[in-house]
Structure formats: C-alpha cells, structure tokens
CSV table of C-alpha atoms in Angstrom, one decimal:
chain,number,residue,atom,x,y,z
A,154,UNK,CA,87.1,94.6,148.8
A,155,UNK,CA,84.8,97.6,148.6
A,156,UNK,CA,87.8,99.8,149.5
A,157,UNK,CA,89.8,98.3,146.8
A,158,UNK,CA,87.0,98.8,144.3
A,159,UNK,CA,86.7,102.4,145.5
A,160,UNK,CA,90.4,102.8,145.2
A,161,UNK,CA,90.5,101.5,141.6
A,162,UNK,CA,87.4,103.5,140.5
A,163,UNK,CA,89.0,106.7,141.8
A,164,UNK,CA,92.3,106.1,140.1
A,165,UNK,CA,90.9,104.4,137.1
A,166,UNK,CA,92.5,106.8,134.7
A,167,UNK,CA,96.0,105.9,136.0
A,168,UNK,CA,95.1,102.2,136.1
A,169,UNK,CA,93.9,102.2,132.5
A,170,UNK,CA,97.2,104.1,131.6
A,171,UNK,CA,99.3,101.4,133.3
A,172,UNK,CA,97.4,98.6,131.5
A,173,UNK,CA,98.0,100.2,128.1
A,174,UNK,CA,101.6,100.8,129.0
A,175,UNK,CA,102.0,97.2,130.1
A,176,UNK,CA,100.5,96.1,126.7
A,177,UNK,CA,102.8,98.3,124.8
A,178,UNK,CA,105.9,97.2,126.7
A,179,UNK,CA,104.9,93.5,126.1
A,180,UNK,CA,104.7,94.4,122.4
A,181,UNK,CA,108.0,96.1,122.4
A,182,UNK,CA,109.6,93.3,124.3
A,183,UNK,CA,108.3,90.6,121.9
A,184,UNK,CA,109.5,92.9,119.0
A,185,UNK,CA,113.0,91.8,119.3
A,186,UNK,CA,113.9,91.1,115.9
A,187,UNK,CA,114.1,87.4,116.7
A,188,UNK,CA,110.4,87.3,117.4
A,189,UNK,CA,109.2,89.8,114.9
A,190,UNK,CA,108.1,87.1,112.4
A,191,UNK,CA,104.8,86.7,114.1
A,192,UNK,CA,103.8,90.3,113.6
A,193,UNK,CA,105.0,90.5,110.1
A,194,UNK,CA,103.3,87.3,109.1
A,195,UNK,CA,100.0,88.7,110.3
A,196,UNK,CA,100.4,92.3,109.0
A,197,UNK,CA,103.1,91.7,106.3
A,198,UNK,CA,100.7,91.1,103.5
A,199,UNK,CA,98.5,94.2,104.2
A,200,UNK,CA,101.4,96.7,104.8
A,201,UNK,CA,103.4,94.9,102.0
A,202,UNK,CA,100.6,95.8,99.5
A,203,UNK,CA,100.4,99.3,100.8
A,204,UNK,CA,104.1,99.7,100.5
A,205,UNK,CA,104.0,98.3,97.0
A,206,UNK,CA,101.4,100.9,95.9
A,207,UNK,CA,103.5,103.6,97.4
A,208,UNK,CA,106.8,102.5,95.9
A,209,UNK,CA,105.2,101.9,92.5
A,210,UNK,CA,104.5,105.6,92.6
A,211,UNK,CA,107.7,106.8,94.0
A,212,UNK,CA,109.9,104.5,91.9
A,213,UNK,CA,109.1,106.7,88.8
A,214,UNK,CA,111.3,109.5,90.3
A,215,UNK,CA,114.1,106.9,90.7
A,216,UNK,CA,113.9,105.2,87.4
A,217,UNK,CA,116.9,107.2,85.8
A,218,UNK,CA,119.2,106.4,88.6
A,219,UNK,CA,118.1,102.8,88.9
A,220,UNK,CA,118.6,102.4,85.2
A,221,UNK,CA,122.1,103.9,85.3
A,222,UNK,CA,123.0,101.6,88.1
A,223,UNK,CA,121.8,98.6,86.3
A,224,UNK,CA,123.5,99.6,83.1
A,225,UNK,CA,126.9,100.0,85.0
A,226,UNK,CA,126.5,96.6,86.5
A,227,UNK,CA,125.7,95.0,83.2
A,228,UNK,CA,128.9,96.5,81.8
A,229,UNK,CA,130.8,95.3,84.7
A,230,UNK,CA,129.5,91.8,84.4
A,231,UNK,CA,130.1,91.8,80.6
A,232,UNK,CA,133.7,92.7,81.3
A,233,UNK,CA,134.0,89.8,83.7
A,234,UNK,CA,132.4,87.5,81.2
A,235,UNK,CA,135.0,88.4,78.6
A,236,UNK,CA,137.8,87.9,81.1
A,237,UNK,CA,136.5,84.6,82.0
A,238,UNK,CA,136.1,83.2,78.5
A,239,UNK,CA,139.6,84.3,77.7
A,240,UNK,CA,141.3,82.6,80.6
A,241,UNK,CA,139.6,79.3,80.5
A,242,UNK,CA,142.7,77.2,81.6
A,243,UNK,CA,142.5,78.3,85.2
A,244,UNK,CA,141.7,75.7,87.8
A,245,UNK,CA,140.1,78.4,90.0
A,246,UNK,CA,137.2,78.8,87.5
A,247,UNK,CA,136.0,75.2,88.1
A,248,UNK,CA,135.7,76.0,91.7
A,249,UNK,CA,133.7,79.0,91.0
A,250,UNK,CA,131.4,77.2,88.6
A,251,UNK,CA,130.3,75.0,91.5
A,252,UNK,CA,129.4,78.2,93.2
A,253,UNK,CA,127.8,77.8,96.6
A,254,UNK,CA,126.1,81.2,96.2
A,255,UNK,CA,122.7,81.9,94.7
A,256,UNK,CA,121.3,85.4,94.1
A,257,UNK,CA,117.6,86.3,94.2
A,258,UNK,CA,116.8,89.8,92.8
A,259,UNK,CA,114.1,91.8,94.6
A,260,UNK,CA,112.7,95.3,94.7
A,261,UNK,CA,112.8,97.5,97.8
A,262,UNK,CA,109.3,98.6,98.6
A,263,UNK,CA,109.8,100.1,102.1
A,264,UNK,CA,112.9,101.6,103.6
A,265,UNK,CA,114.0,104.1,106.2
A,266,UNK,CA,117.1,105.9,107.3
A,267,UNK,CA,116.0,108.3,109.9
A,268,UNK,CA,115.4,106.1,113.0
A,269,UNK,CA,117.9,104.6,115.3
A,270,UNK,CA,116.9,101.2,114.1
A,271,UNK,CA,116.1,101.0,110.4
A,272,UNK,CA,114.3,98.4,108.5
A,273,UNK,CA,113.7,97.7,104.8
A,274,UNK,CA,111.1,95.6,103.1
A,275,UNK,CA,111.4,93.7,99.7
A,276,UNK,CA,108.8,92.3,97.5
A,277,UNK,CA,109.9,88.7,97.7
A,278,UNK,CA,109.0,86.2,100.4
A,279,UNK,CA,109.4,82.5,101.3
A,280,UNK,CA,107.5,81.6,98.0
A,281,UNK,CA,110.6,83.0,96.2
A,282,UNK,CA,113.0,81.1,98.5
A,283,UNK,CA,113.9,83.9,100.8
A,284,UNK,CA,114.8,82.9,104.4
A,285,UNK,CA,115.8,84.4,107.6
A,286,UNK,CA,119.4,85.5,108.0
A,287,UNK,CA,120.1,85.8,104.3
A,288,UNK,CA,122.3,88.7,103.3
A,289,UNK,CA,121.2,91.5,101.0
A,290,UNK,CA,123.5,93.4,98.7
A,291,UNK,CA,123.4,95.7,95.8
A,292,UNK,CA,125.9,96.1,92.9
A,293,UNK,CA,127.3,99.0,95.2
A,294,UNK,CA,127.7,97.0,98.3
A,295,UNK,CA,126.3,95.6,101.5
A,296,UNK,CA,122.7,96.4,102.5
A,297,UNK,CA,121.6,94.3,105.4
A,298,UNK,CA,120.2,91.0,106.7
A,299,UNK,CA,116.8,89.5,106.3
A,300,UNK,CA,115.0,89.1,109.6
A,301,UNK,CA,111.4,88.3,108.7
A,302,UNK,CA,109.8,86.5,105.9
A,303,UNK,CA,106.1,86.3,105.0
A,304,UNK,CA,104.5,84.6,102.0
A,305,UNK,CA,105.3,87.4,99.5
A,306,UNK,CA,107.3,89.8,101.4
A,307,UNK,CA,110.4,90.0,103.6
A,308,UNK,CA,111.9,92.6,105.8
A,309,UNK,CA,115.4,93.1,107.0
A,310,UNK,CA,117.6,95.3,109.2
A,311,UNK,CA,120.2,97.4,107.4
A,312,UNK,CA,123.5,98.3,108.7
A,313,UNK,CA,121.7,101.3,110.2
A,314,UNK,CA,120.5,99.4,113.2
A,315,UNK,CA,121.8,99.2,116.7
A,316,UNK,CA,122.0,95.4,116.6
A,317,UNK,CA,123.7,95.3,113.2
A,318,UNK,CA,127.4,94.5,113.2
A,319,UNK,CA,129.1,93.6,110.0
A,320,UNK,CA,132.5,91.8,109.9
A,321,UNK,CA,134.7,93.6,107.4
A,322,UNK,CA,138.2,93.3,106.1
A,323,UNK,CA,140.6,96.0,105.1
A,324,UNK,CA,141.2,95.3,101.4
A,325,UNK,CA,144.9,96.1,101.3
A,326,UNK,CA,146.1,94.1,104.3
A,327,UNK,CA,143.4,91.7,105.2
A,328,UNK,CA,142.9,92.9,108.7
A,329,UNK,CA,139.5,92.3,110.3
A,330,UNK,CA,137.3,95.2,111.5
A,331,UNK,CA,133.8,95.4,112.9
A,332,UNK,CA,131.4,98.1,111.4
A,333,UNK,CA,128.4,99.3,113.3
A,334,UNK,CA,126.3,102.5,113.2
A,335,UNK,CA,126.0,105.2,115.9
A,336,UNK,CA,122.7,106.7,114.8
A,337,UNK,CA,124.0,110.1,113.6
A,338,UNK,CA,124.6,110.2,109.9
A,339,UNK,CA,123.2,107.4,107.7
A,340,UNK,CA,126.2,107.8,105.3
A,341,UNK,CA,128.9,107.2,107.9
A,342,UNK,CA,129.4,104.0,109.9
A,343,UNK,CA,131.8,103.4,112.9
A,344,UNK,CA,134.9,101.5,113.0
A,345,UNK,CA,136.0,100.7,116.5
A,346,UNK,CA,138.6,98.9,118.5
A,347,UNK,CA,141.1,98.7,115.7
A,348,UNK,CA,144.5,97.9,117.2
A,349,UNK,CA,146.8,100.9,116.7
A,350,UNK,CA,149.4,98.9,114.8
A,351,UNK,CA,147.0,98.2,112.0
A,352,UNK,CA,147.8,100.4,109.0
A,353,UNK,CA,144.5,102.2,108.1
A,354,UNK,CA,144.3,105.7,106.5
A,355,UNK,CA,141.5,107.6,105.1
A,356,UNK,CA,140.5,106.3,101.6
A,357,UNK,CA,141.1,102.6,102.4
A,358,UNK,CA,138.5,100.2,101.1
A,359,UNK,CA,136.7,98.0,103.5
A,360,UNK,CA,135.1,94.8,102.2
A,361,UNK,CA,133.1,92.0,103.8
A,362,UNK,CA,135.2,89.3,105.3
A,363,UNK,CA,133.0,86.4,104.5
A,364,UNK,CA,133.4,85.1,108.1
A,365,UNK,CA,129.7,85.3,109.0
A,366,UNK,CA,128.5,83.3,106.0
A,367,UNK,CA,125.7,85.8,105.6
A,368,UNK,CA,127.6,87.9,103.0
A,369,UNK,CA,129.9,86.4,100.5
A,370,UNK,CA,133.5,87.6,100.5
A,371,UNK,CA,134.8,90.8,98.8
A,372,UNK,CA,131.5,92.7,98.8
A,373,UNK,CA,132.2,96.4,99.1
A,374,UNK,CA,131.1,98.1,102.5
A,375,UNK,CA,132.7,101.5,102.2
A,376,UNK,CA,135.8,103.6,102.3
A,377,UNK,CA,137.4,105.0,105.4
A,378,UNK,CA,136.4,108.6,105.9
A,379,UNK,CA,138.8,109.5,108.9
A,380,UNK,CA,140.7,107.9,111.7
A,381,UNK,CA,141.1,109.0,115.3
A,382,UNK,CA,144.0,107.8,117.3
A,383,UNK,CA,143.4,107.0,120.9
A,384,UNK,CA,146.7,107.1,122.5
A,385,UNK,CA,145.9,105.8,126.0
A,386,UNK,CA,144.3,102.5,125.1
A,387,UNK,CA,146.2,101.4,122.2
A,388,UNK,CA,143.2,101.4,119.9
A,389,UNK,CA,142.1,103.6,117.2
A,390,UNK,CA,138.6,104.3,115.8
A,391,UNK,CA,137.2,105.9,112.7
A,392,UNK,CA,134.5,106.5,110.4
A,393,UNK,CA,133.6,104.7,107.2
A,394,UNK,CA,131.5,106.1,104.4
A,395,UNK,CA,129.1,103.5,103.2
A,396,UNK,CA,129.3,102.8,99.5
A,397,UNK,CA,125.6,102.3,99.3
A,398,UNK,CA,123.3,105.2,99.8
A,399,UNK,CA,120.7,103.7,102.0
A,400,UNK,CA,118.2,106.3,101.1
A,401,UNK,CA,118.2,105.4,97.5
A,402,UNK,CA,117.7,101.6,97.6
A,403,UNK,CA,115.6,100.3,94.7
A,404,UNK,CA,116.8,96.9,93.4
A,405,UNK,CA,118.8,94.6,95.6
A,406,UNK,CA,120.0,91.0,95.6
A,407,UNK,CA,119.4,88.5,98.4
A,408,UNK,CA,122.3,86.1,98.7
A,409,UNK,CA,121.8,82.5,99.7
A,410,UNK,CA,124.8,80.5,100.7
A,411,UNK,CA,123.9,77.0,99.8
A,412,UNK,CA,126.4,75.4,102.1
A,413,UNK,CA,125.7,77.7,105.0
A,414,UNK,CA,124.1,74.9,107.2
A,415,UNK,CA,127.1,72.6,106.7
A,416,UNK,CA,129.5,75.5,107.7
A,417,UNK,CA,127.4,76.3,110.6
A,418,UNK,CA,127.3,72.7,111.9
A,419,UNK,CA,131.0,72.6,111.6
A,420,UNK,CA,131.4,75.9,113.6
A,421,UNK,CA,129.1,74.6,116.3
A,422,UNK,CA,131.3,71.6,116.8
A,423,UNK,CA,134.3,73.7,117.5
A,424,UNK,CA,135.1,73.8,121.2
A,425,UNK,CA,135.1,77.4,122.0
A,426,UNK,CA,132.0,78.5,120.4
A,427,UNK,CA,129.1,80.1,122.3
J,7,UNK,CA,77.6,115.9,117.5
J,8,UNK,CA,77.7,113.4,114.6
J,9,UNK,CA,79.7,116.0,112.6
J,10,UNK,CA,82.2,116.3,115.3
J,11,UNK,CA,82.5,112.5,115.5
J,12,UNK,CA,82.9,112.1,111.8
J,13,UNK,CA,85.5,114.9,111.9
J,14,UNK,CA,87.5,113.0,114.4
J,15,UNK,CA,87.3,109.8,112.5
J,16,UNK,CA,88.5,111.5,109.3
J,17,UNK,CA,91.3,113.2,111.2
J,18,UNK,CA,92.4,109.9,112.5
J,19,UNK,CA,92.6,108.2,109.2
J,20,UNK,CA,94.2,111.2,107.5
J,21,UNK,CA,96.8,111.8,110.1
J,22,UNK,CA,97.9,108.1,110.4
J,23,UNK,CA,98.3,107.7,106.7
J,24,UNK,CA,100.0,111.1,106.3
J,25,UNK,CA,102.4,110.0,109.1
J,26,UNK,CA,103.3,106.8,107.5
J,27,UNK,CA,103.4,107.9,103.9
J,28,UNK,CA,104.5,111.5,104.0
J,29,UNK,CA,106.1,112.5,107.3
J,30,UNK,CA,108.0,109.4,107.7
J,31,UNK,CA,109.7,110.1,104.3
J,32,UNK,CA,110.8,113.5,105.4
J,33,UNK,CA,114.4,113.2,106.1
J,34,UNK,CA,116.7,116.1,106.9
J,35,UNK,CA,120.3,115.0,107.6
J,36,UNK,CA,118.9,111.5,108.4
J,37,UNK,CA,117.7,112.1,111.8
J,38,UNK,CA,114.7,114.5,111.6
J,39,UNK,CA,111.5,112.7,111.7
J,40,UNK,CA,108.4,114.7,112.6
J,41,UNK,CA,105.6,112.8,114.3
J,42,UNK,CA,102.5,114.8,113.2
J,43,UNK,CA,99.9,112.0,114.0
J,44,UNK,CA,99.9,113.2,117.6
J,45,UNK,CA,97.7,116.1,116.4
J,46,UNK,CA,94.8,113.7,116.5
J,47,UNK,CA,95.2,113.3,120.3
J,48,UNK,CA,95.8,117.0,120.7
J,49,UNK,CA,92.5,117.8,119.0
J,50,UNK,CA,90.2,115.4,120.9
J,51,UNK,CA,87.5,117.3,122.6
J,52,UNK,CA,88.3,119.1,125.9
J,53,UNK,CA,85.8,117.1,127.8
J,54,UNK,CA,86.6,113.7,126.3
J,55,UNK,CA,86.3,110.9,128.9
J,56,UNK,CA,89.5,109.6,130.3
J,57,UNK,CA,88.7,106.1,129.1
J,58,UNK,CA,88.3,107.3,125.5
J,59,UNK,CA,91.4,109.5,125.7
J,60,UNK,CA,93.6,106.7,126.6
J,61,UNK,CA,92.0,104.2,124.4
J,62,UNK,CA,92.1,106.4,121.4
J,63,UNK,CA,95.7,107.4,122.1
J,64,UNK,CA,96.7,103.8,122.4
J,65,UNK,CA,95.0,102.9,119.1
J,66,UNK,CA,96.4,105.9,117.3
J,67,UNK,CA,100.0,104.8,118.3
J,68,UNK,CA,99.2,101.1,117.5
J,69,UNK,CA,98.0,102.0,114.0
J,70,UNK,CA,101.2,103.9,113.3
J,71,UNK,CA,103.1,101.0,114.8
J,72,UNK,CA,101.5,98.3,112.7
J,73,UNK,CA,102.0,100.3,109.5
J,74,UNK,CA,105.7,100.8,110.3
J,75,UNK,CA,106.5,97.5,111.9
J,76,UNK,CA,107.5,98.9,115.2
J,77,UNK,CA,105.0,97.4,117.6
J,78,UNK,CA,104.6,99.0,120.9
J,79,UNK,CA,106.8,102.1,120.6
J,80,UNK,CA,104.3,104.6,119.2
J,81,UNK,CA,101.5,103.1,121.2
J,82,UNK,CA,103.4,103.6,124.4
J,83,UNK,CA,104.4,107.1,123.6
J,84,UNK,CA,100.9,108.1,122.5
J,85,UNK,CA,99.3,106.6,125.6
J,86,UNK,CA,101.9,108.5,127.7
J,87,UNK,CA,101.0,111.7,125.9
J,88,UNK,CA,97.3,111.1,126.3
J,89,UNK,CA,97.8,110.4,130.0
J,90,UNK,CA,99.6,113.7,130.5
J,91,UNK,CA,97.0,115.7,128.4
J,92,UNK,CA,94.5,116.6,131.2
J,93,UNK,CA,97.4,117.8,133.5
J,94,UNK,CA,98.9,119.9,130.7
J,95,UNK,CA,95.5,121.4,130.0
J,96,UNK,CA,95.2,122.3,133.7
J,97,UNK,CA,98.8,123.7,133.7
J,98,UNK,CA,98.3,125.9,130.5
J,99,UNK,CA,94.9,127.2,131.6
J,100,UNK,CA,91.7,125.2,131.9
J,101,UNK,CA,88.9,126.1,129.5
J,102,UNK,CA,85.7,126.2,131.5
J,103,UNK,CA,83.1,127.7,129.2
J,104,UNK,CA,83.3,125.0,126.5
J,105,UNK,CA,80.5,123.0,124.8
J,106,UNK,CA,80.7,119.2,125.0
J,107,UNK,CA,82.3,118.8,121.6
J,108,UNK,CA,84.7,121.8,121.5
J,109,UNK,CA,88.2,120.8,120.8
J,110,UNK,CA,91.6,122.6,121.1
J,111,UNK,CA,92.6,124.5,117.9
J,112,UNK,CA,94.2,127.7,117.0
J,113,UNK,CA,91.0,129.7,116.3
J,114,UNK,CA,89.1,128.9,119.5
J,115,UNK,CA,91.8,128.3,122.0
J,116,UNK,CA,94.0,131.3,121.1
J,117,UNK,CA,97.3,131.0,119.5
J,118,UNK,CA,99.5,131.3,122.6
J,119,UNK,CA,97.4,128.8,124.5
J,120,UNK,CA,97.6,126.3,121.6
J,121,UNK,CA,101.3,126.8,121.1
J,122,UNK,CA,102.1,126.1,124.8
J,123,UNK,CA,99.8,123.2,124.9
J,124,UNK,CA,101.2,121.7,121.7
J,125,UNK,CA,104.9,122.3,122.5
J,126,UNK,CA,104.7,120.7,126.0
J,127,UNK,CA,102.8,117.7,124.8
J,128,UNK,CA,104.9,117.1,121.8
J,129,UNK,CA,108.0,117.4,123.8
J,130,UNK,CA,106.7,114.8,126.2
J,131,UNK,CA,105.7,112.5,123.5
J,132,UNK,CA,109.0,112.9,121.6
J,133,UNK,CA,111.0,112.4,124.8
J,134,UNK,CA,109.3,109.1,125.5
J,135,UNK,CA,109.4,107.9,121.9
J,136,UNK,CA,113.1,108.6,121.2
J,137,UNK,CA,114.4,107.3,124.4
J,138,UNK,CA,112.3,104.2,123.9
J,139,UNK,CA,113.7,103.9,120.4
J,140,UNK,CA,117.3,104.1,121.6
J,141,UNK,CA,116.6,102.2,124.8
J,142,UNK,CA,119.7,103.3,126.6
J,143,UNK,CA,121.1,106.5,128.1
J,144,UNK,CA,124.6,106.2,126.7
J,145,UNK,CA,123.7,108.3,123.6
J,146,UNK,CA,122.0,111.0,125.8
J,147,UNK,CA,123.2,114.1,124.1
J,148,UNK,CA,122.4,112.8,120.6
J,149,UNK,CA,118.9,111.7,121.7
J,150,UNK,CA,118.3,115.0,123.4
J,151,UNK,CA,119.3,116.9,120.2
J,152,UNK,CA,117.0,114.6,118.2
J,153,UNK,CA,114.2,115.3,120.6
J,154,UNK,CA,114.5,119.0,120.6
J,155,UNK,CA,114.9,119.3,116.7
J,156,UNK,CA,112.0,117.0,116.1
J,157,UNK,CA,109.8,118.8,118.7
J,158,UNK,CA,110.4,122.0,117.0
J,159,UNK,CA,109.6,120.6,113.6
J,160,UNK,CA,106.5,118.7,114.6
J,161,UNK,CA,105.2,121.8,116.4
J,162,UNK,CA,105.8,124.0,113.3
J,163,UNK,CA,104.0,121.4,111.1
J,164,UNK,CA,101.1,121.2,113.4
J,165,UNK,CA,100.8,125.0,113.6
J,166,UNK,CA,100.9,125.2,109.7
J,167,UNK,CA,98.2,122.6,109.5
J,168,UNK,CA,96.2,124.6,112.1
J,169,UNK,CA,96.5,127.9,110.2
J,170,UNK,CA,95.7,126.2,106.9
J,171,UNK,CA,92.5,124.4,108.0
J,172,UNK,CA,91.2,125.8,111.3
J,173,UNK,CA,92.2,129.5,111.4
J,174,UNK,CA,88.9,130.6,109.7
J,175,UNK,CA,85.4,129.7,110.7
J,176,UNK,CA,84.9,126.9,108.1
J,177,UNK,CA,82.5,124.5,109.9
C-alpha cells in the first residue's frame, strides 16, 4: 500500500494528466450528436445569449445581402401566387392546400464552416415548436438538420459535417445520389458511388429527394461542378457546388413535416428496415 | 505576486473570448482556424506546480469547448499540451535563474527560445486537436496540411501579440 502511494505521488503529474484525459474523452464520447442535448440544455441559454449579442452586431454588415435575398424570395413567391390564382381548376392545388409542411422562420446566431464538423445555432427553440431532426432550409437551398433544442435556441449540423449525408435527386432524370462533405472546401460537396450508366454532367442540378422526410422534395442542394470517371469499378464520383453559401447564413426556415410520424411508423413496419 | 495572478486571470478571460468571438470567425479557404487561446498555457509561470498547470490547461480547453459546443475536444488537447510543457521547456533549454512568477515571453526569454517553445507546443496541440476532430486516419494528408497551416498561423498571431504587448518593459 505504501509502495503504491509512493508510486502515485512520484508520478502524480502523469496520473493527473490521465485523469483529465479520461474526463475529456468521456465528454467527447457523450458528445455524439445524439446525446448533445444534455450539454446544450445546460449551456444553451448562456451561449445562446452571447451568440445573439454577437450576431446582433455582425448582422449589420450582412443587412444589404439579407434584404436582397428576402426581396428575391418575395418576388418569387408573388409570382407563384399569381400563377396559382390563375389556374384554380387544377386538382393538384387541393392537395397542396392540405399541405403537410409547416415552416418556422428563424435567425442564425452562430455558425461555422472551418471545422471538420460544423454546427449552426438558431434563435428559436422548443417554445417555438422546433424539434430534433427537423430540416433547415433557406430560399437558396438546403442548410442542415436540427440536432439539439433548448427552450429558446436550437442547434443543428449543416451538410458540412462528417455524419451528414443528404439524399438527393438529379433533377433531369430523377436518379438518386448521396451528398456528403470531405472537409476540404466548404463550397463543394461530394457525390460518390454513382453508377456509371447514370447520365450526369457538370452543370446538372441536384435537388432533395424527399425520401428522408426531413427535407421536403425539390429543394435545391447545388449544381454539379465536375465528374470523375472511375473505370475499374463502374462507378463515378464528382463534386457538387452547394447553392447555399454556408458562410453567409442569416435567415433560415425550419421545416416540419406534420405527417412524419405516420410515415415513419409505416417505414418501420416494412420488413427489410434496420 | 497579486499583480501576476491578476494578469493571468485577465489573460485567461481575454484569450478565451478572443478565441470564440474573433479567431473562430477567421476563415481562409474554409479550413484555417488559429487556436490562439493556447497562449494562456504558454505564458503560465515557469515554476507553476504540475497540478495547476494541468488543471488550468484543462479548464482553459473546457471553457473554449463550452462556448463552442464541442465538449472535450479542446479540453483534451489543452491538457495534452500542458502535460508536454515541462518536457519542452527542458528540451528548448531550462531557465534556472527565474523569479517565482516569471513567465515565458518574447522580451525575457529571448525571441529564438520563445519561437522554438511556441512552435513545438502549438504543433503538438494542433496535431492532437485536429486528429481528434477528424477521428480517423483516412484523411491523413488533409489533416496534416491543416495542422501545418494552422500551426504556422497560430504561431505568427502569438508572436504578433507578443511583440505588441510584451516587447517593451511595460509592467
């Protein structure tokens, strides 16, 4: 026993180091984004308030661009409205009126693009009806997924995260593709494992498939930048230029699919689902 | 002594906030992100007790973590760096004739000594941090590039801060 104590006191520096390391790794391990909610609900309000102060200040420099974006969106919506009132005798419109989608607008108060795993924070929380796993979009395209909610704030992972994978569709031929991010350039995403028979050329538009129930269908993700043929294994891969500049997020919409639970229950009851 | 203690506390607060609200907003091509808060650990007194070195290192990292919602990552890297510090001081050249509260800086330690000391420790910290962030070796080349670029930038920023605030006798 005395020898043990002597040993510990001799190497106390290393022992203390190991103890701190273990604490850190426990924190990291629990910081899987499934379990992050605990940390955000304890620190979310404090950091949320700090971030709000910071973004209140930095938003002034962004006002012009944000206004332009909102004006463009208004114009687009106005055009759609006119289109709709003109073609009332269309059975599809009734379907759309019972829309299963709800949009909640929010302001981005914290955001990063420079890490391997990037998060963003918005100024709406469960008080405003935000839940985990809701999709986040802007008028330009897909942003990310909510992973944590506290009372007044919520945080999410953007596509710029190693665990993010978004199911997309090539607009012109409805082929499904997966979009991920390799950590290099925050404007370019990865397209991988595309069967080589699929017709895909630079400039093609990729939109959301709607398969995941997180994002609605037909939301822009980006355009194909270039394609590499991989001859040996019959696949090709490429890069996609995101339509959203993640460095300039200001106002976003959180999407809620009202019938998501129903759809998921149906999916669970399918035989080959994990 | 109280003055030195106060200086360390002020440095801690300033550096952690500067890290979260200034240096984390610095982005060049999306993957450059200097970690200047490590300067706090670099500038702890030469003769700081091992217990305090590790504890302060841990809490510096933890503060950055909590403000950035990345619990554990910066804490682990900062503790690792604090653990390496005594060995690196021995490697670069031990300072024997120091007062209890003397701390490494450009003016007193000599610029070459301080550069070597900073460069090695920042490199160790960044290596640990960025590999922890990626958590796999498949992106080895990319991660190495990121480590080297950020080590260079962090060191330059630390030296600029040193020359701005500590090069003349202002205490």
